mmCIF file with all atom_site columns, C-alpha atoms in Angstrom:
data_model
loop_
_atom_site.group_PDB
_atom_site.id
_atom_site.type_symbol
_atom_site.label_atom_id
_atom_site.label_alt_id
_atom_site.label_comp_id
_atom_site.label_asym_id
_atom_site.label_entity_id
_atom_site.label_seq_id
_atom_site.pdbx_PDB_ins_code
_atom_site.Cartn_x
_atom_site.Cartn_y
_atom_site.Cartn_z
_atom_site.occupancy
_atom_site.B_iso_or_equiv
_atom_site.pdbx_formal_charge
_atom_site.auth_seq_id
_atom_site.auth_comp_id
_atom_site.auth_asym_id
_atom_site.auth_atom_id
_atom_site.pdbx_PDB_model_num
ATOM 1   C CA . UNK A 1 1   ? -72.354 14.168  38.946 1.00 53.00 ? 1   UNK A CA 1
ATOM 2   C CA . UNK A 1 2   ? -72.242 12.693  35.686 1.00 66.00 ? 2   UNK A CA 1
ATOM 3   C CA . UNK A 1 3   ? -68.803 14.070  33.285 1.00 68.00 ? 3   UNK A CA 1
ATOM 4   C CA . UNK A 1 4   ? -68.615 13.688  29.884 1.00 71.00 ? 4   UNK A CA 1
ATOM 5   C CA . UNK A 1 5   ? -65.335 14.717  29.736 1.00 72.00 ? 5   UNK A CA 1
ATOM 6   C CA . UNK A 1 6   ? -62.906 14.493  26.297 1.00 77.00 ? 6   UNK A CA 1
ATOM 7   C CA . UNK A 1 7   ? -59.139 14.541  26.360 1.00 75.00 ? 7   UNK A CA 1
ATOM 8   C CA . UNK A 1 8   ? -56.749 13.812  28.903 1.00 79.00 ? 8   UNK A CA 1
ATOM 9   C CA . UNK A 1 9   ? -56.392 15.475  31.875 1.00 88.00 ? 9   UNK A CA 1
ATOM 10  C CA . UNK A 1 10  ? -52.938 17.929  32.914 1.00 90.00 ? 10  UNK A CA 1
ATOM 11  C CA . UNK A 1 11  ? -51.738 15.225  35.536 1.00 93.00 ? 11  UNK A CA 1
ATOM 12  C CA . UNK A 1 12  ? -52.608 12.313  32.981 1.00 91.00 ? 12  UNK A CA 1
ATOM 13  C CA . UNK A 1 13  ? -50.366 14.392  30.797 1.00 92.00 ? 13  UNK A CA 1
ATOM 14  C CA . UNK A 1 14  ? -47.871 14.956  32.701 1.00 95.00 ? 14  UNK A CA 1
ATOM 15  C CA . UNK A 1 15  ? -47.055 11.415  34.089 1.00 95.00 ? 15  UNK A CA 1
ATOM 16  C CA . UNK A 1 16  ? -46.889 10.514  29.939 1.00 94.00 ? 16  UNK A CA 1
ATOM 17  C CA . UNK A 1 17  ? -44.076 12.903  30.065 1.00 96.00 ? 17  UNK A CA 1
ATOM 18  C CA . UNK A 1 18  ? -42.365 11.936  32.658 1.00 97.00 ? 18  UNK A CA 1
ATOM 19  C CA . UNK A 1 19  ? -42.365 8.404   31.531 1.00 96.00 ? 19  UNK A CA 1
ATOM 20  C CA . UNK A 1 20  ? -41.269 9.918   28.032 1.00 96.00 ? 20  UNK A CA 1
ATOM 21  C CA . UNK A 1 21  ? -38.091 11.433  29.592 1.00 97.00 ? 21  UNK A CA 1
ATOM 22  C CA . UNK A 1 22  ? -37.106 8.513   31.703 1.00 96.00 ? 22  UNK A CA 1
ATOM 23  C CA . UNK A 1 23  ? -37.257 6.675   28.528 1.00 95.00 ? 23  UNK A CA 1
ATOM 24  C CA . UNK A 1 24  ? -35.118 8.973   26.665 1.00 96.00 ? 24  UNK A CA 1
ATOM 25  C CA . UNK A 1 25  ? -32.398 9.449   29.760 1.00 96.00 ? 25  UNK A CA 1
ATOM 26  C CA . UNK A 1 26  ? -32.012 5.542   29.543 1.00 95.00 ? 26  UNK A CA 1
ATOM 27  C CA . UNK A 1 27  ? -31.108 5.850   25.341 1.00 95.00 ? 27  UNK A CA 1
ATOM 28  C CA . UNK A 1 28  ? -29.154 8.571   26.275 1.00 95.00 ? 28  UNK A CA 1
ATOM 29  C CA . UNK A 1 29  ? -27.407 6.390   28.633 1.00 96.00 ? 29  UNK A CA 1
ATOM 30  C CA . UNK A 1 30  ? -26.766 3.741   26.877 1.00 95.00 ? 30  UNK A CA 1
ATOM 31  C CA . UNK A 1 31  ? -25.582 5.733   23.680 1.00 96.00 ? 31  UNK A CA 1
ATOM 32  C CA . UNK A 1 32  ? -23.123 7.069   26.210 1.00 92.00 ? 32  UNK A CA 1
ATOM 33  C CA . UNK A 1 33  ? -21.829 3.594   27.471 1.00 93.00 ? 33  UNK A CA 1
ATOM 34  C CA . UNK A 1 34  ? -21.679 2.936   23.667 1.00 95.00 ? 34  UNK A CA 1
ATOM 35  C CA . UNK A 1 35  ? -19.568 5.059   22.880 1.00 93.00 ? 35  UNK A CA 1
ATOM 36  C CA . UNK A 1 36  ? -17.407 4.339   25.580 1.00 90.00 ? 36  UNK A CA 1
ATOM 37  C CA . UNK A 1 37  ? -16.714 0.935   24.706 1.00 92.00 ? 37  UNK A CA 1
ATOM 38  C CA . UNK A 1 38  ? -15.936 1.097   21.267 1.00 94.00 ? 38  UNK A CA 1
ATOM 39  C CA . UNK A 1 39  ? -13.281 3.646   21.860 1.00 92.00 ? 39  UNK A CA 1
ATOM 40  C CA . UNK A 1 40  ? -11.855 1.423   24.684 1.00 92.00 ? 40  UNK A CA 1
ATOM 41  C CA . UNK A 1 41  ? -12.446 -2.047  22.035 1.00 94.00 ? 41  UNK A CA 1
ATOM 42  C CA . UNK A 1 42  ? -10.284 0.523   19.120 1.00 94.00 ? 42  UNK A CA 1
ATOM 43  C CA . UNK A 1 43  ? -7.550  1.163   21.418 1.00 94.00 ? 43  UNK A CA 1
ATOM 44  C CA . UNK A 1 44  ? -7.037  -2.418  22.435 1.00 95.00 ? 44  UNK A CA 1
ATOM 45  C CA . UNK A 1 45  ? -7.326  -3.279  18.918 1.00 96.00 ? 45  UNK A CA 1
ATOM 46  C CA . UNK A 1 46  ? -4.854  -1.150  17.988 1.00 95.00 ? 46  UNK A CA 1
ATOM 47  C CA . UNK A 1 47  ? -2.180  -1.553  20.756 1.00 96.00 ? 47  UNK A CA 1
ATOM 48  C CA . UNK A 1 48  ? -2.699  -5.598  20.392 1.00 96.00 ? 48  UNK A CA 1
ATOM 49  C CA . UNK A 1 49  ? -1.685  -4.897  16.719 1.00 96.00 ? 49  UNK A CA 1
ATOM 50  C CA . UNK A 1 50  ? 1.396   -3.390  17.684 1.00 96.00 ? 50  UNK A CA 1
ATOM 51  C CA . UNK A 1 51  ? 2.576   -5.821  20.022 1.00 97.00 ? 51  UNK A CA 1
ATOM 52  C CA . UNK A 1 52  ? 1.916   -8.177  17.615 1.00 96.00 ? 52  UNK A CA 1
ATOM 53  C CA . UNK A 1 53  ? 3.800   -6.317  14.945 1.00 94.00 ? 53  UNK A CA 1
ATOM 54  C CA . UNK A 1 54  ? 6.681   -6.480  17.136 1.00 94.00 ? 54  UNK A CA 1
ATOM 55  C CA . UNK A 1 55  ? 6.251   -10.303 17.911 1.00 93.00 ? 55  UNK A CA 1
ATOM 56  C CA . UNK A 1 56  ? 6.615   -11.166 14.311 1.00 91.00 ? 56  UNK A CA 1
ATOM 57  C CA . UNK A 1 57  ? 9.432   -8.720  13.988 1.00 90.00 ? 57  UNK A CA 1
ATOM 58  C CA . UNK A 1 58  ? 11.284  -11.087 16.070 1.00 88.00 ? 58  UNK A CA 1
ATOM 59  C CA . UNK A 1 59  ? 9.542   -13.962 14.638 1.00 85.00 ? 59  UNK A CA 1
ATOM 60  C CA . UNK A 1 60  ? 12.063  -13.315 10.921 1.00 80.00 ? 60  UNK A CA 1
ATOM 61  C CA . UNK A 1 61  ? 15.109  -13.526 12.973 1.00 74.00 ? 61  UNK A CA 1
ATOM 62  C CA . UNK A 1 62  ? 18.159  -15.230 11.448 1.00 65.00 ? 62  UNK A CA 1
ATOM 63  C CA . UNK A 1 63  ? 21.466  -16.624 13.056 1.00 59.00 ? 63  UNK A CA 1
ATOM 64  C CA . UNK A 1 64  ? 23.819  -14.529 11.230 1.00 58.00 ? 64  UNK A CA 1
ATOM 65  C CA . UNK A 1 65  ? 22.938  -10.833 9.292  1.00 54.00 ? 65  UNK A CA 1
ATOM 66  C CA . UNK A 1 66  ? 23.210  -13.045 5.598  1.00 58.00 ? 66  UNK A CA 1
ATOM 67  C CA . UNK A 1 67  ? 19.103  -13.999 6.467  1.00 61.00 ? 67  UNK A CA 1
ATOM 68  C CA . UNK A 1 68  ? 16.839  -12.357 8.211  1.00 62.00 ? 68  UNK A CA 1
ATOM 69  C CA . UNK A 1 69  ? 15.569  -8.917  9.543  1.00 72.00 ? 69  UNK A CA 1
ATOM 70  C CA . UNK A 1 70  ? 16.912  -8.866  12.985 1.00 82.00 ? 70  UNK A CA 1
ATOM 71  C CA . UNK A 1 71  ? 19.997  -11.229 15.322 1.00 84.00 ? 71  UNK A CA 1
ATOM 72  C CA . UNK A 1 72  ? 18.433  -13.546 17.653 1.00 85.00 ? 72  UNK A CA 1
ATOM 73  C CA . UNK A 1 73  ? 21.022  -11.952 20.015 1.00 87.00 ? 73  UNK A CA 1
ATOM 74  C CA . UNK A 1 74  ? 19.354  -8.156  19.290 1.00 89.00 ? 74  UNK A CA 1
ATOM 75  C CA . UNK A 1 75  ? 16.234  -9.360  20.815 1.00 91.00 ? 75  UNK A CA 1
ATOM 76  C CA . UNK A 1 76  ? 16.977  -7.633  23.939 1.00 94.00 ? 76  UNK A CA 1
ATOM 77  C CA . UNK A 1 77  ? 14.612  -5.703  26.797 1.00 97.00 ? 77  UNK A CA 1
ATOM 78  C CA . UNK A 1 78  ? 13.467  -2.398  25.381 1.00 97.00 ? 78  UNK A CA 1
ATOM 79  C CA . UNK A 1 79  ? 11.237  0.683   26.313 1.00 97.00 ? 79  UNK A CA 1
ATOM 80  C CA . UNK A 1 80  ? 9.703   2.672   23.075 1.00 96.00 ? 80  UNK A CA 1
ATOM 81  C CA . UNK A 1 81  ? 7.431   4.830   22.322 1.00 96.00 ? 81  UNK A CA 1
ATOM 82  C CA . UNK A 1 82  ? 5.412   4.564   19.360 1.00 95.00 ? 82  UNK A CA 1
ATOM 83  C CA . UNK A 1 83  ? 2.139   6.093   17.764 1.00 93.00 ? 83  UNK A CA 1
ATOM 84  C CA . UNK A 1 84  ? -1.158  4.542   17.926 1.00 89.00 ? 84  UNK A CA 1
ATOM 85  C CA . UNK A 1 85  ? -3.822  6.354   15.963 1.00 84.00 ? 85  UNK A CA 1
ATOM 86  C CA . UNK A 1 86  ? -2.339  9.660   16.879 1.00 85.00 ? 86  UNK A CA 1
ATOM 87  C CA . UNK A 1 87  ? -1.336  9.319   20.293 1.00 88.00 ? 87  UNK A CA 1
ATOM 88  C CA . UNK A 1 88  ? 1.943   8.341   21.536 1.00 92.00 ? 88  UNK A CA 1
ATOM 89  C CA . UNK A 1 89  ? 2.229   4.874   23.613 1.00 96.00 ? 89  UNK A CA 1
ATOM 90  C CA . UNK A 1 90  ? 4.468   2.839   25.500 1.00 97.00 ? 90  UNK A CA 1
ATOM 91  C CA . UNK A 1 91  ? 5.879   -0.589  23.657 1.00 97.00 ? 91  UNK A CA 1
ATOM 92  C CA . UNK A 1 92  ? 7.638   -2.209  26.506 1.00 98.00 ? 92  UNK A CA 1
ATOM 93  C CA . UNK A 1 93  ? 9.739   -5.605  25.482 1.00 98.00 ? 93  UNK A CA 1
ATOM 94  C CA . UNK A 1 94  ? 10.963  -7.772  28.206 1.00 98.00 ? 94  UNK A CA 1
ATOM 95  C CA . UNK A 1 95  ? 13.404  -11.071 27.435 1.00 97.00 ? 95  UNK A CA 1
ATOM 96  C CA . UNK A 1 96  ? 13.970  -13.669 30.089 1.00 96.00 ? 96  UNK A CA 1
ATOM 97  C CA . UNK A 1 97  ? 17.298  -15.508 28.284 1.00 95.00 ? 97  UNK A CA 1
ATOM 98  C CA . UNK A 1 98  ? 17.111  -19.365 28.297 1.00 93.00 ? 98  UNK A CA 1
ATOM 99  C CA . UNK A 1 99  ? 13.617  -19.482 29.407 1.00 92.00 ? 99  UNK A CA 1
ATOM 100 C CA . UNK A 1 100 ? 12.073  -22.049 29.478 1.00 91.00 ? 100 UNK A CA 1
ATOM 101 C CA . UNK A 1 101 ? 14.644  -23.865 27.898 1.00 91.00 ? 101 UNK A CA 1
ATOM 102 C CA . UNK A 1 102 ? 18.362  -23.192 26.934 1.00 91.00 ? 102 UNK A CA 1
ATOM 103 C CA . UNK A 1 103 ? 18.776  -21.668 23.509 1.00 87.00 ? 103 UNK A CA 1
ATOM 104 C CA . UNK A 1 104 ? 15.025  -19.771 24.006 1.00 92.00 ? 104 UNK A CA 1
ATOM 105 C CA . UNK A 1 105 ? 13.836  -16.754 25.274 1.00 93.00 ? 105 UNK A CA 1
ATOM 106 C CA . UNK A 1 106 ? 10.743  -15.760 26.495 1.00 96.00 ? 106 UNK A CA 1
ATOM 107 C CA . UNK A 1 107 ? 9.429   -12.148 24.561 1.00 96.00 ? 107 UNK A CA 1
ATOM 108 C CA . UNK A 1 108 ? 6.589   -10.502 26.093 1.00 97.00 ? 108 UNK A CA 1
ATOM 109 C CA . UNK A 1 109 ? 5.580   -7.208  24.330 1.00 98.00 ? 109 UNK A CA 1
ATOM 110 C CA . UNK A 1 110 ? 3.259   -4.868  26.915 1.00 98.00 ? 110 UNK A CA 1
ATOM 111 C CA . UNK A 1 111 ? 1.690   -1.964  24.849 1.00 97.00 ? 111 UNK A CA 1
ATOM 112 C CA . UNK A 1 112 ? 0.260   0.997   27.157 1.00 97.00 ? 112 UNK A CA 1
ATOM 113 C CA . UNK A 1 113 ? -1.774  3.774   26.860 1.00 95.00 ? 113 UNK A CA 1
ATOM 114 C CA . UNK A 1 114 ? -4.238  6.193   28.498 1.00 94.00 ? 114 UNK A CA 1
ATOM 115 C CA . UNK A 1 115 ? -7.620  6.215   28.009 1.00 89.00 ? 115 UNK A CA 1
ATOM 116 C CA . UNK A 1 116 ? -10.062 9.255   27.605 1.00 85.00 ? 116 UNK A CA 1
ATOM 117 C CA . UNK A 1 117 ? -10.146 9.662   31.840 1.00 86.00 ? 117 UNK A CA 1
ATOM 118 C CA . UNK A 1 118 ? -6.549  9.504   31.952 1.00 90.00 ? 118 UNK A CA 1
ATOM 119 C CA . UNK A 1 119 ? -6.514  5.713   33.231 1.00 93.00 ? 119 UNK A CA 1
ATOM 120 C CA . UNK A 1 120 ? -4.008  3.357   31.926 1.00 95.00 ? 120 UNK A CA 1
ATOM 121 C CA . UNK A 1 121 ? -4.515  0.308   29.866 1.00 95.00 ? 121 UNK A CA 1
ATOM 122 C CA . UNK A 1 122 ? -2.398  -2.301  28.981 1.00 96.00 ? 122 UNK A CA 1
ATOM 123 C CA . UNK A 1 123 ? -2.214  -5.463  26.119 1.00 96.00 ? 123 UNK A CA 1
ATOM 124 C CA . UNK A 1 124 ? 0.265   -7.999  26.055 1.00 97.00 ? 124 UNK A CA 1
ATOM 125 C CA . UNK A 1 125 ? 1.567   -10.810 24.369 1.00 97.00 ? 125 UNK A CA 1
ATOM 126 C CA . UNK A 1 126 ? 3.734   -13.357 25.444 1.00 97.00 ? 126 UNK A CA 1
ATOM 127 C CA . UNK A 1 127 ? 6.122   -16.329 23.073 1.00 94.00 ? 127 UNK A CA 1
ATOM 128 C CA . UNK A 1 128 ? 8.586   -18.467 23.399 1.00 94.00 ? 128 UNK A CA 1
ATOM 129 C CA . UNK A 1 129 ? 11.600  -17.545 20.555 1.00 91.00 ? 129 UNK A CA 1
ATOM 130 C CA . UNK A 1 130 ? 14.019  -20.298 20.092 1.00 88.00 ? 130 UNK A CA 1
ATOM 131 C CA . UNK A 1 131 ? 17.817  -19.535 18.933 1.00 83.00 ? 131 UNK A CA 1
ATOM 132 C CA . UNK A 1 132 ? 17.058  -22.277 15.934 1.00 79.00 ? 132 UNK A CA 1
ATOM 133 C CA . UNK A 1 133 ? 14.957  -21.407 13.045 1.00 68.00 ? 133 UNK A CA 1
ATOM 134 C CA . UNK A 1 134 ? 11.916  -23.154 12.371 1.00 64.00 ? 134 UNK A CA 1
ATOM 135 C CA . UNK A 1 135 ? 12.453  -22.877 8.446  1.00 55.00 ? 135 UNK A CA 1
#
């Protein structure tokens, strides 16, 4: 039986399709997982600029009120909340006094938020802030 056929048959059709749509699911995918984690790389961007913006904060502290932004004394353990690209988030400071000298204390700033699934996510930073100006 000799066929002199033209065209593509329905199954040959309908595997090209199917490998179509698998091909499209995994884009789909992936645009998904995208998405995902450039929201997550904003946020952290965002909360590691506001511990940061705290850091130097303390960073243009003076000895006495004559120079200076802030008392090396008011650097003291804090909870705050505090907007990050229209949410509200949790600036946590916490001060270990003569650490890890005397006349030092250690500053680490914890910034906190949720994500879009409702699972927390933290950035912190950590220094050293002597009593003694460096300038």
């Amino acid at each position: 039986m000799i066929c002199d056929q033209k065209g593509f048959s329905l199954i040959e059709v309908l595997i090209a399709f199917a490998l179509l749509t698998i091909g499209v699911l995994g884009l789909v995918k992936l645009q998904v997982t995208m998405d995902s984690k450039s929201e997550n790389a904003r946020q952290s961007i965002n909360a590691l600029y506001l511990a940061e913006e705290k850091l130097e904060e303390f960073r243009s502290r003076a000895p006495s009120s004559a120079v200076g932004t802030i008392l090396y004394d008011s650097i003291i353990n804090t909870d705050e909340r505090v907007s990050m690209a229209g949410t509200t988030v949790s600036r946590v400071i916490k001060v270990i006094d003569n650490y890890p000298v005397s006349g030092a204390k250690k500053v680490t700033v914890e910034v906190s938020w949720n994500n879009r699934w409702g699972k927390s996510q933290t950035i912190g930073l950590t220094t050293v802030i002597s009593s003694y100006s460096e300038f």
